[in-house]
């Protein structure tokens, strides 16, 4: 256990992977509290100053002030927080700090991995994706909000560069044993547009679709975890699209979900479509479709959906006939 009364601030920053530069008995780094150093140019231009001798800090942009204990609290440092018996920190502040810390510590090779999946820096920050150590392993962190937009837990994706993954699943929750959440639903209900909603299979696909202005949600437990109450919610949308993975689990999952939705929809108001990803070129999921440049977002919406049930689509051919008759 760390002793905050004796640990040097330089030491503490190193332990938390916070880079800094030293000048005149001061440590300078990028502000961790606010977006003061968003562009992250040279660390020498950082706004957060620590006194090397007593660990007190001051951000010269946002004005945040404190000491090593308030910093540890902010970073969600469990080693230290367990020692802080006098101060109670509520759970949601705790998880927010952890999410910020992970987002701040995301290494370049993980950014590259995400960029290869078409998730750029803006998208990474919009969704506060990050990186950190949990259960003795390194993971990409995906913050999960509940339907009201409150952070409830992290979904962890195994570090794709960590080849030694024995005994660990590809995805896991932190803390463990969490309920399924309809990921991104809190975001899309902010829009008044109830025209269409896409249900996809996984957070990265979901984030990618939304970055392309395609309103998508996903269950944090994959194809099989779609709750009955969510079906009631998505009935608000006139077109419901299912776009699960192009494999047997995805196809089976889509079939089951469509059956369940069909029972609940209003046949004159809701139409259900299934997105059929191209069978050629090893296109396994939504991300593959866009990464391999198979089509644009418009083409994704206009060319891939196949009508399944509910309100029938308007037959475009009928319009053409009308025009010809004139
Ligand atoms: Zn600041």
GROMACS .gro file of N, CA, C and O in nm, residues 95-165:
model
  284
   95UNK      N    1  -1.615   0.609  -1.066
   95UNK     CA    2  -1.606   0.550  -1.200
   95UNK      C    3  -1.574   0.657  -1.304
   95UNK      O    4  -1.499   0.632  -1.397
   96UNK      N    5  -1.624   0.777  -1.284
   96UNK     CA    6  -1.594   0.886  -1.377
   96UNK      C    7  -1.444   0.916  -1.378
   96UNK      O    8  -1.385   0.935  -1.484
   97UNK      N    9  -1.384   0.917  -1.260
   97UNK     CA   10  -1.241   0.944  -1.249
   97UNK      C   11  -1.161   0.833  -1.318
   97UNK      O   12  -1.064   0.858  -1.388
   98UNK      N   13  -1.208   0.711  -1.298
   98UNK     CA   14  -1.140   0.596  -1.359
   98UNK      C   15  -1.147   0.605  -1.513
   98UNK      O   16  -1.048   0.581  -1.583
   99UNK      N   17  -1.263   0.642  -1.564
   99UNK     CA   18  -1.282   0.655  -1.708
   99UNK      C   19  -1.189   0.763  -1.765
   99UNK      O   20  -1.125   0.745  -1.868
  100UNK      N   21  -1.180   0.874  -1.694
  100UNK     CA   22  -1.093   0.984  -1.737
  100UNK      C   23  -0.947   0.941  -1.739
  100UNK      O   24  -0.873   0.972  -1.832
  101UNK      N   25  -0.909   0.871  -1.634
  101UNK     CA   26  -0.770   0.825  -1.623
  101UNK      C   27  -0.737   0.731  -1.740
  101UNK      O   28  -0.634   0.744  -1.804
  102UNK      N   29  -0.828   0.638  -1.769
  102UNK     CA   30  -0.804   0.541  -1.877
  102UNK      C   31  -0.798   0.614  -2.012
  102UNK      O   32  -0.715   0.583  -2.096
  103UNK      N   33  -0.886   0.710  -2.031
  103UNK     CA   34  -0.888   0.786  -2.157
  103UNK      C   35  -0.758   0.866  -2.173
  103UNK      O   36  -0.702   0.875  -2.282
  104UNK      N   37  -0.709   0.919  -2.063
  104UNK     CA   38  -0.586   0.997  -2.065
  104UNK      C   39  -0.465   0.910  -2.097
  104UNK      O   40  -0.370   0.954  -2.160
  105UNK      N   41  -0.471   0.785  -2.052
  105UNK     CA   42  -0.355   0.696  -2.065
  105UNK      C   43  -0.356   0.608  -2.189
  105UNK      O   44  -0.281   0.511  -2.197
  106UNK      N   45  -0.440   0.637  -2.286
  106UNK     CA   46  -0.451   0.549  -2.402
  106UNK      C   47  -0.323   0.559  -2.487
  106UNK      O   48  -0.283   0.666  -2.529
  107UNK      N   49  -0.252   0.448  -2.505
  107UNK     CA   50  -0.124   0.455  -2.577
  107UNK      C   51  -0.143   0.464  -2.729
  107UNK      O   52  -0.250   0.432  -2.780
  108UNK      N   53  -0.036   0.506  -2.795
  108UNK     CA   54  -0.043   0.527  -2.940
  108UNK      C   55  -0.082   0.401  -3.017
  108UNK      O   56  -0.159   0.407  -3.112
  109UNK      N   57  -0.028   0.285  -2.975
  109UNK     CA   58  -0.058   0.163  -3.053
  109UNK      C   59  -0.206   0.125  -3.041
  109UNK      O   60  -0.262   0.066  -3.133
  110UNK      N   61  -0.269   0.161  -2.930
  110UNK     CA   62  -0.414   0.134  -2.916
  110UNK      C   63  -0.493   0.234  -3.001
  110UNK      O   64  -0.593   0.199  -3.065
  111UNK      N   65  -0.445   0.359  -3.003
  111UNK     CA   66  -0.509   0.459  -3.091
  111UNK      C   67  -0.503   0.412  -3.235
  111UNK      O   68  -0.596   0.430  -3.313
  112UNK      N   69  -0.388   0.352  -3.271
  112UNK     CA   70  -0.373   0.303  -3.408
  112UNK      C   71  -0.471   0.189  -3.434
  112UNK      O   72  -0.537   0.184  -3.537
  113UNK      N   73  -0.481   0.098  -3.338
  113UNK     CA   74  -0.575  -0.014  -3.351
  113UNK      C   75  -0.717   0.038  -3.373
  113UNK      O   76  -0.790  -0.009  -3.460
  114UNK      N   77  -0.755   0.139  -3.294
  114UNK     CA   78  -0.890   0.196  -3.307
  114UNK      C   79  -0.906   0.271  -3.439
  114UNK      O   80  -1.011   0.265  -3.504
  115UNK      N   81  -0.799   0.340  -3.478
  115UNK     CA   82  -0.803   0.414  -3.605
  115UNK      C   83  -0.821   0.317  -3.722
  115UNK      O   84  -0.894   0.346  -3.816
  116UNK      N   85  -0.757   0.200  -3.712
  116UNK     CA   86  -0.774   0.097  -3.815
  116UNK      C   87  -0.918   0.047  -3.820
  116UNK      O   88  -0.961  -0.011  -3.919
  117UNK      N   89  -0.991   0.066  -3.711
  117UNK     CA   90  -1.134   0.031  -3.708
  117UNK      C   91  -1.219   0.155  -3.734
  117UNK      O   92  -1.338   0.157  -3.704
  118UNK      N   93  -1.156   0.259  -3.787
  118UNK     CA   94  -1.220   0.384  -3.827
  118UNK      C   95  -1.276   0.464  -3.708
  118UNK      O   96  -1.370   0.542  -3.724
  119UNK      N   97  -1.217   0.444  -3.592
  119UNK     CA   98  -1.256   0.525  -3.476
  119UNK      C   99  -1.144   0.627  -3.453
  119UNK      O  100  -1.037   0.592  -3.405
  120UNK      N  101  -1.170   0.752  -3.492
  120UNK     CA  102  -1.065   0.855  -3.484
  120UNK      C  103  -1.061   0.918  -3.345
  120UNK      O  104  -1.139   0.883  -3.257
  121UNK      N  105  -0.968   1.012  -3.327
  121UNK     CA  106  -0.947   1.073  -3.195
  121UNK      C  107  -1.075   1.137  -3.140
  121UNK      O  108  -1.105   1.125  -3.021
  122UNK      N  109  -1.148   1.206  -3.228
  122UNK     CA  110  -1.272   1.271  -3.183
  122UNK      C  111  -1.370   1.167  -3.130
  122UNK      O  112  -1.429   1.184  -3.023
  123UNK      N  113  -1.385   1.059  -3.206
  123UNK     CA  114  -1.478   0.954  -3.165
  123UNK      C  115  -1.430   0.888  -3.035
  123UNK      O  116  -1.510   0.862  -2.945
  124UNK      N  117  -1.299   0.863  -3.025
  124UNK     CA  118  -1.242   0.805  -2.903
  124UNK      C  119  -1.278   0.892  -2.782
  124UNK      O  120  -1.321   0.842  -2.678
  125UNK      N  121  -1.264   1.024  -2.799
  125UNK     CA  122  -1.294   1.114  -2.687
  125UNK      C  123  -1.444   1.130  -2.665
  125UNK      O  124  -1.489   1.142  -2.551
  126UNK      N  125  -1.524   1.129  -2.772
  126UNK     CA  126  -1.669   1.137  -2.755
  126UNK      C  127  -1.719   1.022  -2.667
  126UNK      O  128  -1.808   1.039  -2.585
  127UNK      N  129  -1.664   0.904  -2.690
  127UNK     CA  130  -1.709   0.786  -2.615
  127UNK      C  131  -1.617   0.754  -2.499
  127UNK      O  132  -1.635   0.653  -2.431
  128UNK      N  133  -1.515   0.841  -2.477
  128UNK     CA  134  -1.421   0.825  -2.365
  128UNK      C  135  -1.357   0.686  -2.360
  128UNK      O  136  -1.341   0.627  -2.253
  129UNK      N  137  -1.323   0.634  -2.479
  129UNK     CA  138  -1.254   0.505  -2.481
  129UNK      C  139  -1.118   0.523  -2.414
  129UNK      O  140  -1.062   0.633  -2.414
  130UNK      N  141  -1.066   0.417  -2.357
  130UNK     CA  142  -0.940   0.429  -2.285
  130UNK      C  143  -0.865   0.298  -2.277
  130UNK      O  144  -0.891   0.204  -2.355
  131UNK      N  145  -0.774   0.294  -2.182
  131UNK     CA  146  -0.684   0.179  -2.170
  131UNK      C  147  -0.639   0.168  -2.025
  131UNK      O  148  -0.610   0.271  -1.962
  132UNK      N  149  -0.632   0.047  -1.975
  132UNK     CA  150  -0.586   0.034  -1.836
  132UNK      C  151  -0.568  -0.111  -1.796
  132UNK      O  152  -0.597  -0.203  -1.873
  133UNK      N  153  -0.519  -0.128  -1.673
  133UNK     CA  154  -0.494  -0.262  -1.622
  133UNK      C  155  -0.604  -0.304  -1.526
  133UNK      O  156  -0.635  -0.233  -1.429
  134UNK      N  157  -0.665  -0.418  -1.554
  134UNK     CA  158  -0.769  -0.473  -1.469
  134UNK      C  159  -0.750  -0.625  -1.463
  134UNK      O  160  -0.714  -0.684  -1.565
  135UNK      N  161  -0.778  -0.684  -1.350
  135UNK     CA  162  -0.765  -0.829  -1.334
  135UNK      C  163  -0.626  -0.878  -1.377
  135UNK      O  164  -0.612  -0.984  -1.439
  136UNK      N  165  -0.525  -0.794  -1.357
  136UNK     CA  166  -0.387  -0.834  -1.388
  136UNK      C  167  -0.353  -0.835  -1.536
  136UNK      O  168  -0.251  -0.892  -1.576
  137UNK      N  169  -0.439  -0.775  -1.620
  137UNK     CA  170  -0.416  -0.771  -1.766
  137UNK      C  171  -0.444  -0.630  -1.819
  137UNK      O  172  -0.509  -0.551  -1.753
  138UNK      N  173  -0.395  -0.603  -1.940
  138UNK     CA  174  -0.423  -0.474  -2.004
  138UNK      C  175  -0.546  -0.487  -2.096
  138UNK      O  176  -0.562  -0.587  -2.165
  139UNK      N  177  -0.628  -0.383  -2.094
  139UNK     CA  178  -0.754  -0.386  -2.171
  139UNK      C  179  -0.783  -0.250  -2.233
  139UNK      O  180  -0.745  -0.147  -2.179
  140UNK      N  181  -0.856  -0.251  -2.344
  140UNK     CA  182  -0.919  -0.129  -2.393
  140UNK      C  183  -1.047  -0.111  -2.311
  140UNK      O  184  -1.120  -0.208  -2.289
  141UNK      N  185  -1.072   0.011  -2.264
  141UNK     CA  186  -1.189   0.033  -2.179
  141UNK      C  187  -1.299   0.106  -2.256
  141UNK      O  188  -1.273   0.205  -2.324
  142UNK      N  189  -1.420   0.053  -2.246
  142UNK     CA  190  -1.537   0.115  -2.309
  142UNK      C  191  -1.634   0.152  -2.196
  142UNK      O  192  -1.695   0.064  -2.135
  143UNK      N  193  -1.647   0.282  -2.167
  143UNK     CA  194  -1.739   0.321  -2.059
  143UNK      C  195  -1.885   0.294  -2.099
  143UNK      O  196  -1.925   0.323  -2.211
  144UNK      N  197  -1.960   0.238  -2.006
  144UNK     CA  198  -2.100   0.204  -2.033
  144UNK      C  199  -2.190   0.294  -1.949
  144UNK      O  200  -2.174   0.303  -1.827
  145UNK      N  201  -2.283   0.362  -2.017
  145UNK     CA  202  -2.382   0.444  -1.947
  145UNK      C  203  -2.516   0.372  -1.949
  145UNK      O  204  -2.547   0.300  -2.043
  146UNK      N  205  -2.594   0.395  -1.844
  146UNK     CA  206  -2.728   0.337  -1.844
  146UNK      C  207  -2.821   0.423  -1.932
  146UNK      O  208  -2.776   0.520  -1.993
  147UNK      N  209  -2.948   0.386  -1.936
  147UNK     CA  210  -3.041   0.453  -2.026
  147UNK      C  211  -3.058   0.602  -1.992
  147UNK      O  212  -3.099   0.682  -2.074
  148UNK      N  213  -3.026   0.638  -1.867
  148UNK     CA  214  -3.035   0.780  -1.827
  148UNK      C  215  -2.904   0.855  -1.852
  148UNK      O  216  -2.896   0.974  -1.823
  149UNK      N  217  -2.804   0.786  -1.902
  149UNK     CA  218  -2.678   0.853  -1.933
  149UNK      C  219  -2.580   0.858  -1.817
  149UNK      O  220  -2.484   0.934  -1.821
  150UNK      N  221  -2.602   0.777  -1.717
  150UNK     CA  222  -2.510   0.774  -1.603
  150UNK      C  223  -2.412   0.658  -1.621
  150UNK      O  224  -2.451   0.547  -1.655
  151UNK      N  225  -2.282   0.687  -1.599
  151UNK     CA  226  -2.183   0.579  -1.611
  151UNK      C  227  -2.211   0.471  -1.508
  151UNK      O  228  -2.228   0.501  -1.390
  152UNK      N  229  -2.216   0.346  -1.553
  152UNK     CA  230  -2.244   0.238  -1.459
  152UNK      C  231  -2.130   0.136  -1.448
  152UNK      O  232  -2.108   0.079  -1.342
  153UNK      N  233  -2.061   0.110  -1.557
  153UNK     CA  234  -1.946   0.019  -1.549
  153UNK      C  235  -1.861   0.032  -1.675
  153UNK      O  236  -1.893   0.111  -1.765
  154UNK      N  237  -1.752  -0.044  -1.677
  154UNK     CA  238  -1.667  -0.046  -1.795
  154UNK      C  239  -1.682  -0.181  -1.864
  154UNK      O  240  -1.691  -0.284  -1.798
  155UNK      N  241  -1.685  -0.178  -1.996
  155UNK     CA  242  -1.668  -0.303  -2.068
  155UNK      C  243  -1.523  -0.305  -2.113
  155UNK      O  244  -1.472  -0.205  -2.165
  156UNK      N  245  -1.456  -0.416  -2.089
  156UNK     CA  246  -1.313  -0.427  -2.122
  156UNK      C  247  -1.296  -0.515  -2.244
  156UNK      O  248  -1.357  -0.621  -2.253
  157UNK      N  249  -1.214  -0.469  -2.337
  157UNK     CA  250  -1.179  -0.548  -2.455
  157UNK      C  251  -1.031  -0.582  -2.440
  157UNK      O  252  -0.949  -0.493  -2.421
  158UNK      N  253  -0.999  -0.710  -2.443
  158UNK     CA  254  -0.861  -0.756  -2.428
  158UNK      C  255  -0.768  -0.675  -2.518
  158UNK      O  256  -0.802  -0.645  -2.632
  159UNK      N  257  -0.651  -0.639  -2.466
  159UNK     CA  258  -0.551  -0.568  -2.547
  159UNK      C  259  -0.520  -0.652  -2.670
  159UNK      O  260  -0.470  -0.764  -2.658
  160UNK      N  261  -0.550  -0.601  -2.790
  160UNK     CA  262  -0.529  -0.681  -2.912
  160UNK      C  263  -0.382  -0.715  -2.935
  160UNK      O  264  -0.351  -0.809  -3.008
  161UNK      N  265  -0.291  -0.639  -2.871
  161UNK     CA  266  -0.148  -0.667  -2.889
  161UNK      C  267  -0.092  -0.762  -2.784
  161UNK      O  268   0.024  -0.801  -2.790
  162UNK      N  269  -0.176  -0.798  -2.687
  162UNK     CA  270  -0.132  -0.890  -2.582
  162UNK      C  271  -0.159  -1.032  -2.628
  162UNK      O  272  -0.271  -1.079  -2.628
  163UNK      N  273  -0.052  -1.098  -2.669
  163UNK     CA  274  -0.069  -1.232  -2.727
  163UNK      C  275  -0.093  -1.337  -2.620
  163UNK      O  276  -0.150  -1.441  -2.644
  164UNK      N  277  -0.047  -1.308  -2.498
  164UNK     CA  278  -0.067  -1.404  -2.389
  164UNK      C  279  -0.201  -1.377  -2.322
  164UNK      O  280  -0.210  -1.302  -2.227
  165UNK      N  281  -0.304  -1.437  -2.375
  165UNK     CA  282  -0.438  -1.407  -2.323
  165UNK      C  283  -0.499  -1.530  -2.258
  165UNK      O  284  -0.619  -1.545  -2.251
   0.00000   0.00000   0.00000
